[in-house]
CSV table of C-alpha atoms and ligand atoms in Angstrom, one decimal:
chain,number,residue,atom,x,y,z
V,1,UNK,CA,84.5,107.1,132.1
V,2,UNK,CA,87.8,106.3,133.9
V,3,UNK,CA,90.8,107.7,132.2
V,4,UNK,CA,92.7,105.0,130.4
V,5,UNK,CA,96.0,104.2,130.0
V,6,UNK,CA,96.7,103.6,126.2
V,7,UNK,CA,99.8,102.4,124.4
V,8,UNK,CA,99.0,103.6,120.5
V,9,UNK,CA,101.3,101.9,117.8
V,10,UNK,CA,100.9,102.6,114.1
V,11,UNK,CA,102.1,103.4,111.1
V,12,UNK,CA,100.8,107.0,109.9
V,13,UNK,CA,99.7,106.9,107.2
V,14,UNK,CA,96.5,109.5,106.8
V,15,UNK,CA,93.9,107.6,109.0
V,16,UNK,CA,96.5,106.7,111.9
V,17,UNK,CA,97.0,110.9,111.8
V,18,UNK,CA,93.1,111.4,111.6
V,19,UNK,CA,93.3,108.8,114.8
V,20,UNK,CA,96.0,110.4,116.5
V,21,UNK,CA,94.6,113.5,116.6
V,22,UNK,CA,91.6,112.4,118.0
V,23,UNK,CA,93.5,110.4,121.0
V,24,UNK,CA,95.6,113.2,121.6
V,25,UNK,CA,92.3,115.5,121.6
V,26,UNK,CA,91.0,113.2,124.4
V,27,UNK,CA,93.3,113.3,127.9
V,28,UNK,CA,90.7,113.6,130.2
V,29,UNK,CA,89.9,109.9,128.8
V,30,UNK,CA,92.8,108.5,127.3
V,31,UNK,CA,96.1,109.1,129.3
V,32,UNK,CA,98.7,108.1,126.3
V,33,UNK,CA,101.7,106.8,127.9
V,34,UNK,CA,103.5,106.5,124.0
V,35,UNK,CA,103.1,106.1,120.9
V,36,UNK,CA,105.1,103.3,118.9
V,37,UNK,CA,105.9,103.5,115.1
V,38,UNK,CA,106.3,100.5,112.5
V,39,UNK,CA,107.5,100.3,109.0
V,40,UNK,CA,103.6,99.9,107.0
V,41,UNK,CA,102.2,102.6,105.1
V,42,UNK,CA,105.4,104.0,104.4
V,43,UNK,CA,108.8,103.2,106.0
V,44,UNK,CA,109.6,103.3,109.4
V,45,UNK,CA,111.6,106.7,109.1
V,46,UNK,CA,108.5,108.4,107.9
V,47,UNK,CA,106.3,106.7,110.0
V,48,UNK,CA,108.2,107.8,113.4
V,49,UNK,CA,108.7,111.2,111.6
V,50,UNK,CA,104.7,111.7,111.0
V,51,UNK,CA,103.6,110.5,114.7
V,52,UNK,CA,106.2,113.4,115.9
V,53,UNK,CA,104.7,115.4,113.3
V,54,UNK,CA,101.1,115.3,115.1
V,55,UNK,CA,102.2,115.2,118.1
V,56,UNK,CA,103.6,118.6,117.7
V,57,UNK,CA,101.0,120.0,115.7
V,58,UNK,CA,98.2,118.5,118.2
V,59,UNK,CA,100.5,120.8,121.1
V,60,UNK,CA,101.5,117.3,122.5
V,61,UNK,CA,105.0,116.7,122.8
V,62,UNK,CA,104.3,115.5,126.4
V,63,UNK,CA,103.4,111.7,124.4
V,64,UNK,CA,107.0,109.9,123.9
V,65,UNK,CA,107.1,108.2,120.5
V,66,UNK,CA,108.9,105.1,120.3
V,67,UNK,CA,110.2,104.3,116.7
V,68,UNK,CA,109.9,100.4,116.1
V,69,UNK,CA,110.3,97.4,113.6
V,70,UNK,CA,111.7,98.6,110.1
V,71,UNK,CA,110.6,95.5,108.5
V,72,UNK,CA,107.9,92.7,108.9
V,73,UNK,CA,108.9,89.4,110.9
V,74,UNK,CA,109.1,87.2,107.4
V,75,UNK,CA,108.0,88.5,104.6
V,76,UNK,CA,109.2,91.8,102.5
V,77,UNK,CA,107.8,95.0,103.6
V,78,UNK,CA,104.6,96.3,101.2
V,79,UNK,CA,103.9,100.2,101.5
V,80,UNK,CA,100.9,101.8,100.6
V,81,UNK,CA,102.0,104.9,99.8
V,82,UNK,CA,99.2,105.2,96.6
V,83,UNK,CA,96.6,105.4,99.3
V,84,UNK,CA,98.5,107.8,101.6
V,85,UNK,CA,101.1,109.6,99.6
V,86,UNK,CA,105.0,109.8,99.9
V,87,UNK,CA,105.3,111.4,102.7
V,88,UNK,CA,102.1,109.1,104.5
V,89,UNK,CA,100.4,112.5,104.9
V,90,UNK,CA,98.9,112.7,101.8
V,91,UNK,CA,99.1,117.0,100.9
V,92,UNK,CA,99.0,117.7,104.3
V,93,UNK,CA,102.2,120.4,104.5
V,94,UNK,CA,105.3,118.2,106.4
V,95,UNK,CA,107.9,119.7,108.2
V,96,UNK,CA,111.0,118.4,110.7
V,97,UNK,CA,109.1,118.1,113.7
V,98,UNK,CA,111.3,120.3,116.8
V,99,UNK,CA,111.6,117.0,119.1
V,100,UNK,CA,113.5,113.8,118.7
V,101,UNK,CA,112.1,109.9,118.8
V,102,UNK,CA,112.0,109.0,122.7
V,103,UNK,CA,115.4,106.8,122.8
V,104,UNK,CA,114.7,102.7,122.6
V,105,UNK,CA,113.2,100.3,120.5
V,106,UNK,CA,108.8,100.4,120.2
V,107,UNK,CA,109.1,96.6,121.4
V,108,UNK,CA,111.2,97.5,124.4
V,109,UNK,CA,109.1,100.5,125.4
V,110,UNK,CA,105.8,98.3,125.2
V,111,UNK,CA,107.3,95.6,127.6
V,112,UNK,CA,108.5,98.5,129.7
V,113,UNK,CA,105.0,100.1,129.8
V,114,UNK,CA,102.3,97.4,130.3
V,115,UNK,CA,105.0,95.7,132.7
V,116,UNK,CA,105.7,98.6,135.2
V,117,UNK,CA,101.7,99.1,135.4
V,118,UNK,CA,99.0,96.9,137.5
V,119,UNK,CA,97.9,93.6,134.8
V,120,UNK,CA,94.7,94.9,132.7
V,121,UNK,CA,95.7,98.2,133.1
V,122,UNK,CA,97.8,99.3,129.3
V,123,UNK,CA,95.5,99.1,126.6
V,124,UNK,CA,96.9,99.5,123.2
V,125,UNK,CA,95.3,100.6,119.9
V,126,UNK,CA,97.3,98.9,117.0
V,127,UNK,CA,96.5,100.5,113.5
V,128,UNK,CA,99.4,99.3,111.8
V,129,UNK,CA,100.9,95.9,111.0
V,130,UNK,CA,101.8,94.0,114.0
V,131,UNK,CA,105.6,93.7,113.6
V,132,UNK,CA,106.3,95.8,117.0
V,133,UNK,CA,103.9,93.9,119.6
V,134,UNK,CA,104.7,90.3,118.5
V,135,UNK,CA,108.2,91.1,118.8
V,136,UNK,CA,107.1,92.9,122.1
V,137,UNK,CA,105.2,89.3,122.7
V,138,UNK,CA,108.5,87.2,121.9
V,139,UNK,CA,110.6,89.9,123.9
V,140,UNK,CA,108.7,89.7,127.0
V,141,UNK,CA,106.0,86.0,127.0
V,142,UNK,CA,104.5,87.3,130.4
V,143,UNK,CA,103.7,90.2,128.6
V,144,UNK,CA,100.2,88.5,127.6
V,145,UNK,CA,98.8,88.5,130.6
V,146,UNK,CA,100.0,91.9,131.9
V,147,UNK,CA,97.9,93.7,128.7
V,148,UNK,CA,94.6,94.9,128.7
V,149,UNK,CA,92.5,95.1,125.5
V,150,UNK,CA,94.3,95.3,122.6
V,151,UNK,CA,92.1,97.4,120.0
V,152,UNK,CA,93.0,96.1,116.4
V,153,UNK,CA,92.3,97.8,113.3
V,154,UNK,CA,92.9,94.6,111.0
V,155,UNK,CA,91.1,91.7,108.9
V,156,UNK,CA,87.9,91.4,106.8
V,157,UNK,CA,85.7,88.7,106.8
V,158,UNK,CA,81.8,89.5,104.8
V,159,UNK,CA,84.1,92.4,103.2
V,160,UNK,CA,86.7,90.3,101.4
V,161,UNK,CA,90.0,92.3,101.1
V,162,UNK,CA,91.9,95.8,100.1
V,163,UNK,CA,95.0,94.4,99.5
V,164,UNK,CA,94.0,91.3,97.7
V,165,UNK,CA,91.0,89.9,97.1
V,166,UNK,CA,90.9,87.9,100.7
V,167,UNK,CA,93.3,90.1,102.9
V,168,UNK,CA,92.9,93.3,104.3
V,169,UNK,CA,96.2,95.6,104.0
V,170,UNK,CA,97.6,95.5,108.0
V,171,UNK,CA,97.4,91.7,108.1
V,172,UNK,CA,98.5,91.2,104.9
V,173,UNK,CA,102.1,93.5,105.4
V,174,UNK,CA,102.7,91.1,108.7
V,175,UNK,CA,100.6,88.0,108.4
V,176,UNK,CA,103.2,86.5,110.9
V,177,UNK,CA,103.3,89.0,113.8
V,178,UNK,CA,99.5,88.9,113.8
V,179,UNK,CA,99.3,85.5,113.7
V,180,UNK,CA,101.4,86.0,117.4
V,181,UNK,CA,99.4,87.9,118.8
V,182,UNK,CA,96.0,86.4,117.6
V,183,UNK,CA,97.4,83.0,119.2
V,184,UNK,CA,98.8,84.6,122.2
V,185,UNK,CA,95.8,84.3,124.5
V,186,UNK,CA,95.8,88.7,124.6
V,187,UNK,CA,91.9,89.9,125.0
V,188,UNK,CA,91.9,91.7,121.5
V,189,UNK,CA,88.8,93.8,120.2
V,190,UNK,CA,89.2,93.7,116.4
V,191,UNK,CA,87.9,96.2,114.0
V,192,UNK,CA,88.1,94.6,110.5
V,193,UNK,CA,86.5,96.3,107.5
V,194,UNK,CA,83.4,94.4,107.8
V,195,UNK,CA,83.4,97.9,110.6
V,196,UNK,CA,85.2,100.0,109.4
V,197,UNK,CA,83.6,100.1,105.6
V,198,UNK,CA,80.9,101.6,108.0
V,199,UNK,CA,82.4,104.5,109.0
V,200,UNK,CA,82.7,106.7,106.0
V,201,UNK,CA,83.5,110.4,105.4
V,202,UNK,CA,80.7,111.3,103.2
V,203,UNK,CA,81.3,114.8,101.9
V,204,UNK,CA,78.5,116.3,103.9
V,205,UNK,CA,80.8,115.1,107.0
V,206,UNK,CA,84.3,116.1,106.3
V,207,UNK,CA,82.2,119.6,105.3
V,208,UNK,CA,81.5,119.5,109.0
V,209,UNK,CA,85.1,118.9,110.1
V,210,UNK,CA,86.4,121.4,107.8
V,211,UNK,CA,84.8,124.2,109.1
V,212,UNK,CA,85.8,123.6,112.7
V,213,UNK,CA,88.1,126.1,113.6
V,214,UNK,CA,90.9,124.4,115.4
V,215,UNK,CA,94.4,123.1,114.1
V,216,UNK,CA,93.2,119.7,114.7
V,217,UNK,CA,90.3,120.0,112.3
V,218,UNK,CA,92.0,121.9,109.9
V,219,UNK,CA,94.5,119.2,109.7
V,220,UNK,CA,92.1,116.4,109.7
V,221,UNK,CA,90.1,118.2,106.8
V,222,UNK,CA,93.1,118.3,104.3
V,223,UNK,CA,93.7,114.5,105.2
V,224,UNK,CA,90.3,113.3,104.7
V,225,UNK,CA,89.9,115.6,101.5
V,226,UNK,CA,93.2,113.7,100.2
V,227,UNK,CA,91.7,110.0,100.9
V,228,UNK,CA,88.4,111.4,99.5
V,229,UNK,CA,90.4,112.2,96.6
V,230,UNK,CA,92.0,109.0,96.5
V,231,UNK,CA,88.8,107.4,96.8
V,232,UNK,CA,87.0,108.8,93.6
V,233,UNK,CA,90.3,107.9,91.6
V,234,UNK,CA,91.2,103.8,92.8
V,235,UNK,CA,88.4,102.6,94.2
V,236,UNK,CA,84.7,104.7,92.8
V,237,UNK,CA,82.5,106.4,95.7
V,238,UNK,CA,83.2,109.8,97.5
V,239,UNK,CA,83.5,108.5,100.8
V,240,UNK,CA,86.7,107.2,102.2
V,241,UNK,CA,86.5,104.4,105.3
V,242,UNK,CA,88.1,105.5,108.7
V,243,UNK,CA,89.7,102.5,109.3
V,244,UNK,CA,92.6,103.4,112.1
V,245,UNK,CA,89.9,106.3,113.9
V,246,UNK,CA,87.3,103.5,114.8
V,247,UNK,CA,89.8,102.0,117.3
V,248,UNK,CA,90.6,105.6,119.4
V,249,UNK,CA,86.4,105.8,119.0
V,250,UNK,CA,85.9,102.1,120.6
V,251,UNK,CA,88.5,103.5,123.3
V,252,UNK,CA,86.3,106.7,124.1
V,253,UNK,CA,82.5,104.7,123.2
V,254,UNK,CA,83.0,101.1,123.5
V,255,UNK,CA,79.1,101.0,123.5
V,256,UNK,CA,78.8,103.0,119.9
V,257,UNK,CA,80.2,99.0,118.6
V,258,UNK,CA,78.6,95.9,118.8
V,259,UNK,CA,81.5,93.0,119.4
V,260,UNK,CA,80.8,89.1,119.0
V,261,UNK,CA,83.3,86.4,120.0
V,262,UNK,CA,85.0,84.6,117.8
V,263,UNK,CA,88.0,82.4,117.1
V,264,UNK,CA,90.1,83.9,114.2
V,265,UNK,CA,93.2,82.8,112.5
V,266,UNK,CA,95.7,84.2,110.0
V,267,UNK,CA,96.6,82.6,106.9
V,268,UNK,CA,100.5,82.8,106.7
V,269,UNK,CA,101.5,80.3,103.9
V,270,UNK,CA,99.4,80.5,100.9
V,271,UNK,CA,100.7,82.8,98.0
V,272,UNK,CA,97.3,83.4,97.1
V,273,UNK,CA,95.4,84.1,100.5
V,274,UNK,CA,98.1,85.2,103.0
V,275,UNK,CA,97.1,87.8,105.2
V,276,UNK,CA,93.1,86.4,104.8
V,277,UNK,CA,91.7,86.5,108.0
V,278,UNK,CA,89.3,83.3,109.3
V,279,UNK,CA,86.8,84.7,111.5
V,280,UNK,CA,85.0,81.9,112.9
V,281,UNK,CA,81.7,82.9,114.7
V,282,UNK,CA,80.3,79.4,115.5
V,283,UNK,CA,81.3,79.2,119.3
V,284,UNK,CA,79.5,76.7,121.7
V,285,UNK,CA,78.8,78.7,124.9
V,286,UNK,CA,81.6,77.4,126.6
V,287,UNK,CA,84.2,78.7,124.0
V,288,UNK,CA,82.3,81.9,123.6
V,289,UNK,CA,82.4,82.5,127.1
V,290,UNK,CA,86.2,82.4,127.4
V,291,UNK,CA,87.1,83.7,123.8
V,292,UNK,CA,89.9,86.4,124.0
V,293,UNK,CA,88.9,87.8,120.6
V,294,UNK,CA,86.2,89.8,119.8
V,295,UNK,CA,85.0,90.8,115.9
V,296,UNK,CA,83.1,93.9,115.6
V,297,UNK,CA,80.2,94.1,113.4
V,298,UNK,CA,78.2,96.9,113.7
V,299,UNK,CA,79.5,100.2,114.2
V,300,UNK,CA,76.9,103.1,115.3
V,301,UNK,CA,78.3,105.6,112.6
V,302,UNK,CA,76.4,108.8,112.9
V,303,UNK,CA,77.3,108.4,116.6
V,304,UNK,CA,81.1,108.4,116.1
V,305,UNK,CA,81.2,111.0,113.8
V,306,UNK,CA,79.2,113.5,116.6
V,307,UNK,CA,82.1,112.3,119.2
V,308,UNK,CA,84.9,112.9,116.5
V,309,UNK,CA,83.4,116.7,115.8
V,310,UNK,CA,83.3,117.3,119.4
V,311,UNK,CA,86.8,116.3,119.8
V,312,UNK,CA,88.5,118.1,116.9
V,313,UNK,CA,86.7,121.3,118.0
V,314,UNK,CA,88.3,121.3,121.8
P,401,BDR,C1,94.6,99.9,107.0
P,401,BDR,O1,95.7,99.9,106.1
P,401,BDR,C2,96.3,101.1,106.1
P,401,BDR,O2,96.7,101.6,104.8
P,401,BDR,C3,95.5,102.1,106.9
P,401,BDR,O3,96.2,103.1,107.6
P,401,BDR,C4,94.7,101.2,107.8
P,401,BDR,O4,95.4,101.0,109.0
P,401,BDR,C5,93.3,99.7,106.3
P,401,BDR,O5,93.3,98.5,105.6
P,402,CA,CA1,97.4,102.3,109.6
């Protein structure tokens, strides 16, 4: 494949780490031109702190990181640090990483990014709430059409929620800022957990990982033992999803995912369903045909894995 140029923003959190190191294992495909922080799993100090964190540790520090929105658009942040830990690491050891946040807001850098570059060329992967490219969005409104894909780990349809019964937890936290970019006309490829419940680190697998001998691995081992710990204790089963990894894997193997059309909304006013995604797969052929947004919902899972223990072991 061609090498891409990819803009990733998140919010690490243990699976944005497990998908950073897996990006970051990958430049002769993926050619990272920075990687943007938002306040989600934990707050936005922690969350630009742990991006530096693995970009050091992955022997990276080439990759800027951006640090980004502190807060959600509208509503009041909501961490998740009971599925990720204080720090958003779980017990993986943290430190003061050596080099500083690149100077600028995430928003700005985005703009800056996928404007200076040919249109179609910037991909992003977004594994965190939205906040920082729907402000980049309202920032910047030409900024649409400049993008390429936009890889979205976000929203559950057959799957229900993980946050509340109907939402899944990145909509949920900024129901608003995806609601922008859902409307915004961006082509978006959109792993929900209806694909990402597919992708699971049974314990036969993160076996496998842990006994690669590379700091990656190692790192990505004591991560995935903490979800898998997490796992048995709040929600029963041994196998934690990787949500935020399956958007760096559709990056490297967009043909390991199958990906239907679809129109798909974002409840922003109800008390009881905000964040609930509508995923609407009845298109005529005329509105499939021109559909920006694509739901994935099969994920070739055996396949992925093979690709993730090739990369951690480089
Ligand atoms: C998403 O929520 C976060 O807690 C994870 O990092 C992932 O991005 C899964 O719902
Ligand atoms: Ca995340």
């Amino acid at each position: 494949m061609s090498r891409k140029a990819l803009i990733i923003d998140c919010d690490p959190g243990v699976d944005d780490a497990v998908a950073l190191f897996l990006a970051l294992a990958s430049p002769e495909d993926l050619e990272i031109l920075a990687v943007t922080t938002a306040a989600g799993n934990v707050d936005a100090t922690l969350t630009a702190r742990n991006a530096r964190l693995i970009r050091q540790l992955a022997g990276r520090e080439d990759v800027p990181v951006y640090a980004g929105a502190a807060v959600p658009l509208v509503r009041e942040p909501i961490a998740a640090a009971h599925f990720h830990g204080e720090s958003g690491l779980g017990t993986l050891p943290v430190f003061e990483p050596a080099a500083p946040v690149a100077p600028g807001h995430a928003a700005g850098a985005i703009v800056e990014l996928v404007m200076g570059r040919p249109a179609g060329s910037v991909a992003m992967a977004v594994t965190g709430p939205m906040t920082n490219l729907a402000l980049a969005l309202r920032l910047e409104p030409a900024l649409a059409a400049r993008l390429g894909t936009v890889v979205v780990m976000g929203g559950a349809r057959r799957e229900g929620g993980n946050i509340t019964a109907s939402a899944e937890y990145n909509i949920y936290a900024d129901p608003h800022a995806a609601d922008v970019v859902f409307r915004s006309g961006v082509s978006c490829v959109v792993l929900g957990l209806d694909a990402t419940h597919q992708l699971r680190a049974t314990p036969e697998r993160l076996a496998r990982i842990a006994a690669i001998d590379t700091v990656a691995a190692r790192s990505v081992a004591t991560l995935i033992g903490f979800s898998s710990d997490i796992e048995r204790r709040l929600v029963g089963g041994d196998s934690p999803p990787m949500h935020d990894p399956s958007t760096i894997a559709y990056l490297l193997a967009p043909d390991l995912f199958t990906a239907v059309p679809v129109d798909l909304r974002v409840e922003t006013t109800s008390p009881l369903t905000a964040g609930h995604t509508a995923v609407e797969f009845r298109l005529d052929a005329a509105a499939a045909s021109v559909a920006p947004i694509r739901w994935v919902t099969q994920v070739d899972h055996a396949a992925v894995f093979d690709l993730i223990y090739e990369r951690l072991a480089r």
